[in-house]
Structures are given as C-alpha cells and as structure tokens.
Short mmCIF file of C-alpha atoms (C1' of nucleotides) in Angstrom, two decimals:
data_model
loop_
_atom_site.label_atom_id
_atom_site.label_comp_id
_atom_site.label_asym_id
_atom_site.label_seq_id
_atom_site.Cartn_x
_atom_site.Cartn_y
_atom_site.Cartn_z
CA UNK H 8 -17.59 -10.44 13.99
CA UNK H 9 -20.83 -9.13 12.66
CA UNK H 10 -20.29 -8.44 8.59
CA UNK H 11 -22.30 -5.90 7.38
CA UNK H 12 -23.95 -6.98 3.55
CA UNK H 13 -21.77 -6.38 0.92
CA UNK H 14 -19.56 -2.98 1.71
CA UNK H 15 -21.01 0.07 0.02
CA UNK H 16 -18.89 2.19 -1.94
CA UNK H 17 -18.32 4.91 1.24
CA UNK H 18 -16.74 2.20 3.41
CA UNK H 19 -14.93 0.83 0.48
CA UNK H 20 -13.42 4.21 0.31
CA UNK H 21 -12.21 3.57 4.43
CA UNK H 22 -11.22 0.08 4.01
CA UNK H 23 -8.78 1.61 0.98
CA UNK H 24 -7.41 4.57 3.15
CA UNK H 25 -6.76 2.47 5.62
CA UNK H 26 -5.25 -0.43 4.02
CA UNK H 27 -3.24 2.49 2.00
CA UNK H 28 -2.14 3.81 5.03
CA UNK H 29 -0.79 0.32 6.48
CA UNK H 30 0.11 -1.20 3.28
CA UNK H 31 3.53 0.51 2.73
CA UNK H 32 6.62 -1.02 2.75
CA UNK H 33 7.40 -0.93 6.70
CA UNK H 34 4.36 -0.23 8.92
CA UNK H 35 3.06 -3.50 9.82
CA UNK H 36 6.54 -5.03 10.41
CA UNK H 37 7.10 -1.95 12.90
CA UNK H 38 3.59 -2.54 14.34
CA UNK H 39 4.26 -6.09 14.35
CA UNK H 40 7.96 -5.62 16.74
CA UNK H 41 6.09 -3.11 19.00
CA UNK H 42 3.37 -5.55 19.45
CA UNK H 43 5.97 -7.53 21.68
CA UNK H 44 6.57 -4.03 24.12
CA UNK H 45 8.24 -1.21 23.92
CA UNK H 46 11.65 -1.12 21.70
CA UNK H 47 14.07 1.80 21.37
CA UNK H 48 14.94 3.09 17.93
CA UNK H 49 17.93 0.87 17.14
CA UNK H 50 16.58 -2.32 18.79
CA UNK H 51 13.26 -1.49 16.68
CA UNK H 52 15.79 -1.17 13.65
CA UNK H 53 17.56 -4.01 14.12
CA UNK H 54 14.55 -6.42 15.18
CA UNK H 55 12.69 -4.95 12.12
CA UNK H 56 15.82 -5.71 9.80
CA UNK H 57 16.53 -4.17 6.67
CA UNK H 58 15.14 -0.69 6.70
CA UNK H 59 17.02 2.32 7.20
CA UNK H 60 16.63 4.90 9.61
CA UNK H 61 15.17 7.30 7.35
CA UNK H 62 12.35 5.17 7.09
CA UNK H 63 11.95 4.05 10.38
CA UNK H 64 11.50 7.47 11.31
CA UNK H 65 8.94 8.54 8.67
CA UNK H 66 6.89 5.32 9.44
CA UNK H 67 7.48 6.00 13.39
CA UNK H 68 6.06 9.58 12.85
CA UNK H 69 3.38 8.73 10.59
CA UNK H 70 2.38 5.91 13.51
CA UNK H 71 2.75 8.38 16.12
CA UNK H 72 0.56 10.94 14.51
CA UNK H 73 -1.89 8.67 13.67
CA UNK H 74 -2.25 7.76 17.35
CA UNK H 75 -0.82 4.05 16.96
CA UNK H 76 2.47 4.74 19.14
CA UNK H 77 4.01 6.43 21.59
CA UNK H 78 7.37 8.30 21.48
CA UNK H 79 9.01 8.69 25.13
CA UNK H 80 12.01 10.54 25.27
CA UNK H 81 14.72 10.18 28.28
CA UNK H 82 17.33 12.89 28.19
CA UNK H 83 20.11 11.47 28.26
CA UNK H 84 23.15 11.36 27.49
CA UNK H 85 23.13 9.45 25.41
CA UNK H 86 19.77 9.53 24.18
CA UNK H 87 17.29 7.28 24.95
CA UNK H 88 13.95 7.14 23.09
CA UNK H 89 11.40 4.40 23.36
CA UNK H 90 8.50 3.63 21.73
CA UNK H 91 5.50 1.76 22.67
CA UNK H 92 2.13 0.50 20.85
CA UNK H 93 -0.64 2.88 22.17
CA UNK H 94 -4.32 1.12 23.01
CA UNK H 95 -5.24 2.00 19.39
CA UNK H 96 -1.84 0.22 18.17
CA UNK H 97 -3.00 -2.85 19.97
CA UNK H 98 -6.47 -3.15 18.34
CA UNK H 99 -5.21 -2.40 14.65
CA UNK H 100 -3.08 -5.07 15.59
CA UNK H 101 -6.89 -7.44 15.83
CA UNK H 102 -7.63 -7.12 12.24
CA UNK H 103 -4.27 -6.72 10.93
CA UNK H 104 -3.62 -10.81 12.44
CA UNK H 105 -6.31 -11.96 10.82
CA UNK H 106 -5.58 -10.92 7.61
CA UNK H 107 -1.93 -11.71 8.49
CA UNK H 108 -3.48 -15.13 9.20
CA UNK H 109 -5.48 -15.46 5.78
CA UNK H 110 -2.15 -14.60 4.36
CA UNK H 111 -0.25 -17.08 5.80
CA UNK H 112 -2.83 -20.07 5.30
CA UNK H 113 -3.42 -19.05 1.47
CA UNK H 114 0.35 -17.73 0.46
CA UNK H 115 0.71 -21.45 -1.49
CA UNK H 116 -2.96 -20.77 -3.53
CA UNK H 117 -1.77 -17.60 -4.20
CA UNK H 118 1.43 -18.81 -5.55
CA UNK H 119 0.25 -21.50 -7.06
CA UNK H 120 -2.29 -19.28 -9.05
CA UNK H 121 0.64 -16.63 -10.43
CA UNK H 122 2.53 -19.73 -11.74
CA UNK H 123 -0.22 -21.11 -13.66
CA UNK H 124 -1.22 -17.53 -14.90
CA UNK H 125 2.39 -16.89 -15.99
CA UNK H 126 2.92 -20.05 -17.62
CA UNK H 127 0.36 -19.82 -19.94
CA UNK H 128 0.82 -16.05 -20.61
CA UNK H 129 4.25 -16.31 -21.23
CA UNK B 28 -10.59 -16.36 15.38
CA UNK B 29 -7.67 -18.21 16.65
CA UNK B 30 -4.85 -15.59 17.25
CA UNK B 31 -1.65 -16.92 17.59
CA UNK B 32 0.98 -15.22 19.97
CA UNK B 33 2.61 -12.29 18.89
CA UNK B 34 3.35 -12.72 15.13
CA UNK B 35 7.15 -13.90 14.30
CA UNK B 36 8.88 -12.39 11.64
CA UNK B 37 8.06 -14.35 9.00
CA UNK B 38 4.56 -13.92 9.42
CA UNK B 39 5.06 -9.92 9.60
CA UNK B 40 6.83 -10.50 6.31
CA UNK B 41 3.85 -12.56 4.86
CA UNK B 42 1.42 -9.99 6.26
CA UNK B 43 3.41 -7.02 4.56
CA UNK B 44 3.36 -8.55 1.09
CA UNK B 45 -0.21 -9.30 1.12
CA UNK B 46 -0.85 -5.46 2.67
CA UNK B 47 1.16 -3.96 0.06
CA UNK B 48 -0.66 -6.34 -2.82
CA UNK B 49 -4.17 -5.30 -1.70
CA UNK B 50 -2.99 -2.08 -0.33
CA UNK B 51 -2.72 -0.11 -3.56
CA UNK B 52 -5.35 2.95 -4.57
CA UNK B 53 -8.03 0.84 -6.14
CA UNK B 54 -7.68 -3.28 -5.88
CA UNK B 55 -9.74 -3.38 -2.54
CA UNK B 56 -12.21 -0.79 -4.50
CA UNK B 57 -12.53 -3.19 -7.45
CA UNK B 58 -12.99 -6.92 -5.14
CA UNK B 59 -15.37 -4.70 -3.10
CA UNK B 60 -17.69 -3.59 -5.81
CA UNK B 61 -16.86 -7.66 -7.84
CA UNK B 62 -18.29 -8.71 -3.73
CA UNK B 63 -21.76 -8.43 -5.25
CA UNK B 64 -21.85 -10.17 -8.67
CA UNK B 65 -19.66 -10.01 -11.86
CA UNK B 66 -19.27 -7.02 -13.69
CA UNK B 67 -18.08 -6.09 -17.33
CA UNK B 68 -15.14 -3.93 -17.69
CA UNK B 69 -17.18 -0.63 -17.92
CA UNK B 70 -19.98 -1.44 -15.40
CA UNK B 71 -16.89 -2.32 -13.49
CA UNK B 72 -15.45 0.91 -13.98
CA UNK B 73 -18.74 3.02 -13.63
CA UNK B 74 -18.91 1.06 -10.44
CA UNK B 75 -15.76 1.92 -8.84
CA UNK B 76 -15.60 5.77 -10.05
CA UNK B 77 -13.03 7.99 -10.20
CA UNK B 78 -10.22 5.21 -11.95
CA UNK B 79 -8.57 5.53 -15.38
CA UNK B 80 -8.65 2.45 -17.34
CA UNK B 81 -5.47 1.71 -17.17
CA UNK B 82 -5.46 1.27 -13.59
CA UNK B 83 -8.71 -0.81 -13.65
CA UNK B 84 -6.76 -2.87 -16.26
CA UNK B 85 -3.70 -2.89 -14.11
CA UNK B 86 -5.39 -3.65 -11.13
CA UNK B 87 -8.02 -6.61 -12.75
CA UNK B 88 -4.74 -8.36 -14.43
CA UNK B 89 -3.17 -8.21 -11.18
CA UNK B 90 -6.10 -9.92 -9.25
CA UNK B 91 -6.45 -12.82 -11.88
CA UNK B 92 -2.61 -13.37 -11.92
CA UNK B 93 -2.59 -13.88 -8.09
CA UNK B 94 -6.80 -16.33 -8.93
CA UNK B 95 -9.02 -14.01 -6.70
CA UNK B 96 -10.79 -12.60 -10.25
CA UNK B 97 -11.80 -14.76 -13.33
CA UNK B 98 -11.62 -13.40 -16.66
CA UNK B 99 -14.52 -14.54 -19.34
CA UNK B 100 -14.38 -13.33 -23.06
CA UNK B 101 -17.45 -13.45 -24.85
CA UNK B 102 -15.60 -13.38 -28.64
CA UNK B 103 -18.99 -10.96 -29.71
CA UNK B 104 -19.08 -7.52 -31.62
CA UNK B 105 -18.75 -5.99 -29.76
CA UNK B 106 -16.92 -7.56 -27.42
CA UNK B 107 -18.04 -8.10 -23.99
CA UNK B 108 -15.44 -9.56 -20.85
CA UNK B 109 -16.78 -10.15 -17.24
CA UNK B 110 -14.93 -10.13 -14.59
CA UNK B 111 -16.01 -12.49 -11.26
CA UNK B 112 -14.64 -12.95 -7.92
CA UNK B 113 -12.73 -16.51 -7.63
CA UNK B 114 -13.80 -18.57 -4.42
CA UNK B 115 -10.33 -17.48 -3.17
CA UNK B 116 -11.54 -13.74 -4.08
CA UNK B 117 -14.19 -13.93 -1.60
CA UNK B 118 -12.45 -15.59 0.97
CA UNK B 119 -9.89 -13.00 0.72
CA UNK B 120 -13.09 -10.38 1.05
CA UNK B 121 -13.63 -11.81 4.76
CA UNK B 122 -10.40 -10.59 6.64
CA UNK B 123 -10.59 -7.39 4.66
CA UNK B 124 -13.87 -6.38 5.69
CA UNK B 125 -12.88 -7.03 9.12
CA UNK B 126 -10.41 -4.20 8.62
CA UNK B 127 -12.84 -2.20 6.81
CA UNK B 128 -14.94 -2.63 9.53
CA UNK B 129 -12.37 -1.64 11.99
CA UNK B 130 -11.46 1.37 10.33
CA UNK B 131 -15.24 2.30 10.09
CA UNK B 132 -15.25 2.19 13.86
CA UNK B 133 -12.35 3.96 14.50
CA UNK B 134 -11.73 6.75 11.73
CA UNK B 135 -12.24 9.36 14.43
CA UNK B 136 -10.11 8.01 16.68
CA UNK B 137 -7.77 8.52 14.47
CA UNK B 138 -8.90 11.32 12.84
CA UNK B 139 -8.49 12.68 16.57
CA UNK B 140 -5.06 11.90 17.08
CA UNK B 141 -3.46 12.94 14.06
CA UNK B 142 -5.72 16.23 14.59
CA UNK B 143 -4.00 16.69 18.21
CA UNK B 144 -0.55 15.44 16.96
CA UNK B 145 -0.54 18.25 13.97
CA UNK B 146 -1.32 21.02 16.68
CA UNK B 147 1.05 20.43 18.95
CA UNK B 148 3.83 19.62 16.26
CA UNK B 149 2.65 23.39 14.19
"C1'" DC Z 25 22.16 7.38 20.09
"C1'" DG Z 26 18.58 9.18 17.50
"C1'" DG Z 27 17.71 11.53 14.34
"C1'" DG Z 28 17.45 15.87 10.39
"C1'" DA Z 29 18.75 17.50 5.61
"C1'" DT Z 30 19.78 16.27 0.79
"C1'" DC Z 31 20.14 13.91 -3.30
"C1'" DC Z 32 18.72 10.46 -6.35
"C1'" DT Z 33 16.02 6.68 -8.55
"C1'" DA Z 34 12.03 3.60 -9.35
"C1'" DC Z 35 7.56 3.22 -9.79
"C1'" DG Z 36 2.52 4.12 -9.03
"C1'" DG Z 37 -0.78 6.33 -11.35
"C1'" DG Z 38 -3.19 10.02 -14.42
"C1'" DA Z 39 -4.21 11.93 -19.30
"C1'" DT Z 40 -4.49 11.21 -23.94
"C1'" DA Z 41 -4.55 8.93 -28.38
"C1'" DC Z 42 -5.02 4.81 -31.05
"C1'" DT Z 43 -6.97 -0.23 -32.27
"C1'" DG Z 44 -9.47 -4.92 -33.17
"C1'" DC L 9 -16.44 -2.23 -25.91
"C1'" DA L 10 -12.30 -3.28 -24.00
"C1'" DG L 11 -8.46 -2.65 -24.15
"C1'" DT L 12 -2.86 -1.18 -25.64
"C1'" DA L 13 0.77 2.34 -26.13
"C1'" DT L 14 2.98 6.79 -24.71
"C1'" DC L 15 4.05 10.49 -22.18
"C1'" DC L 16 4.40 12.73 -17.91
"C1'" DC L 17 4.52 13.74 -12.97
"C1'" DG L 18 4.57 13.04 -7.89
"C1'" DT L 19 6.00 10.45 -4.35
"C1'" DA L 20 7.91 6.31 -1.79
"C1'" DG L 21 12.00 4.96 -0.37
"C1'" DG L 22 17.26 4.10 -0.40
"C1'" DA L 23 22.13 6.15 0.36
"C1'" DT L 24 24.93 9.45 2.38
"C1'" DC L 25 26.43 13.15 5.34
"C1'" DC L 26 25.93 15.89 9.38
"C1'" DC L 27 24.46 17.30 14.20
"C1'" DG L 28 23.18 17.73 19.50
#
DNA sequence: CGGGATCCTACGGGATACTG
DNA sequence: CAGTATCCCGTAGGATCCCG
C-alpha cells in the first residue's frame, strides 16, 4: 500500500463520505455475513442478530444501490431472495479488515484512554 | 497485511463501533488536517471549513477522551490551546487512509452503480 | 417469506448568544 | 481566543401492523 503524503482536504472529504456511508449502525456487520456467501434475508437477519427487518432492508438497498450487493429474486412460493457480495463488496471488504484489524489490536488502548480521561474529568 | 479468514462476529462488532466512532461528519476531517502538525482551535477550524464550533469542540473532546488528540493550554491572554495527534492518533491515520485511498479509487465505481440502480428503480 | 407503510423517539448537528 | 449554553430541526433507527 502506497500512502500518498498527508491527505489533502478533497480526499479528506472522500475518506468522510465514505466512512459516513459505512459507519452506520448495520452496514459492515451485513457486509461482514455476506462476506461468507450468499445469505437469504432471514438467515442474513438472524446471522446478523439484533436488527430488525426494517433496517436490514434500508441497509440492503442502500448496499445494493451502491453496487456492493446483489439482490436475486426466485419466485416462489414462498419467496426466496438471496443476496450476494458483488466484486466491489469484496474489495470494500480489503480496507474495511484492516481497519477492523487496527480496531481489534487497539480496542484495550482505546479503553484504557476513556477511563483515564473520565476519571479525572469526573 | 495479514488478513485473517472471514471476520467472526465479534470482530464485525469491534469493526462497527470503531466505524461509527470515526464515521461521524467531521472526526476523520479534523485527524486528517491534525496528520500534518498541531493546530490551535481556530487554525483548526479554518483548516477543516465548513464546521460550527460546537462540533469541532464535540468532535476534539471526543478524540482526546478515546487518546488519539492531546490537549495543551497555554494559561495566556489570550488564551491559546493546541491540539496534536497522540502516537495512537497517527496509527489510527494508517488504516484510514487505506480506506480513503480506496474510496479515491473507486468513487466512480460507485458513483456508477448507484447512477444505474436509480434509473432502473425511477 | 420478504418485505412496504406508519408512527414515534433519540440524537447528530447547525445557528445564535454569552463568557473568562 | 476558545470555548459554554440554548434552541431548533432533520434524520437514523426501533416497534408495529399489513400484504402478495
């Protein structure tokens, strides 16, 4: 990975969008399941655990439109609909392990860090 | 980069948190523009552009809780406060440009999709 | 089974005014 | 200069009900 000196304020901007756009309460964990293969909606529910299907279908839409998933329908009866990490949903999921990884290595200096700071602003 | 398989649950959890932490409208804005040297609250804010200063305050009180920004008060008249990336600041800086430079690369990809997905959803 | 339509609440975030 | 305090609004997101 070739870093670029210090970001300038136009790719600050992208990282934020970005970041913004995956940063909500549910897409990475949804990104995360599909990363495994294809899940229908209430395997994808219950494997994601705790969200309801309202929002699970906002995040699969937003995901869908934003070219990160696929959304095959089989018509059924009943329904069947499955969805599936696109080539795009595979490489977001590069840089989105990393900084998983960075998260998971420094969760205890985080932590550590909001202790101290609350103790002595208490 | 050492990329573990697929990321377990716990780890999409840990990834989340730290997504939705940096993932707000300005904190990736602020440790972007901090990347290059410590700034005082106004340069900070001239900086950045475009951010109220309560968010900046928000968002800078928020960083040093969690140690990626030091606070320094220079007791003067008038009063002067710099803000500097921690060590764990700039570490945290590496993974996120990765993204950013991800989402440099691929912002027409995307831009693409969603442009396809909102014509044939009209 | 896989949603769509509604209603409701919490909170992120902007604008403005005041202070040591 | 570097904040704090208020007020206000839009939206994220949960709960519930209904439908093909």
């Amino acid at each position: 990975m070739l870093l670029r000196n210090p970001l300038n304020t136009e790719d600050c901007r992208a990282v934020s969008e970005i970041l913004q756009r995956v940063g909500d309460k549910w897409t990475v964990l949804v990104v995360g399941k599909l990363g495994q293969g294809p899940l229908r909606f209430n395997e994808l529910r219950a494997a994601v655990g705790g969200i309801s299907q309202k929002m699970l279908t906002t995040t699969l839409r937003g995901l869908e439109r934003d070219g990160f998933v696929t959304r095959t329908v089989f018509p059924t009866i009943p329904p069947r609909v499955d969805y599936e990490l696109t080539e795009l949903g595979h490489e977001l999921l590069i840089p989105v392990s990393a900084l998983g990884e960075w998260a998971r290595v420094n969760t205890t200096r985080v932590r550590a860090a909001r202790e101290k700071f609350d103790a002595t602003h208490a």
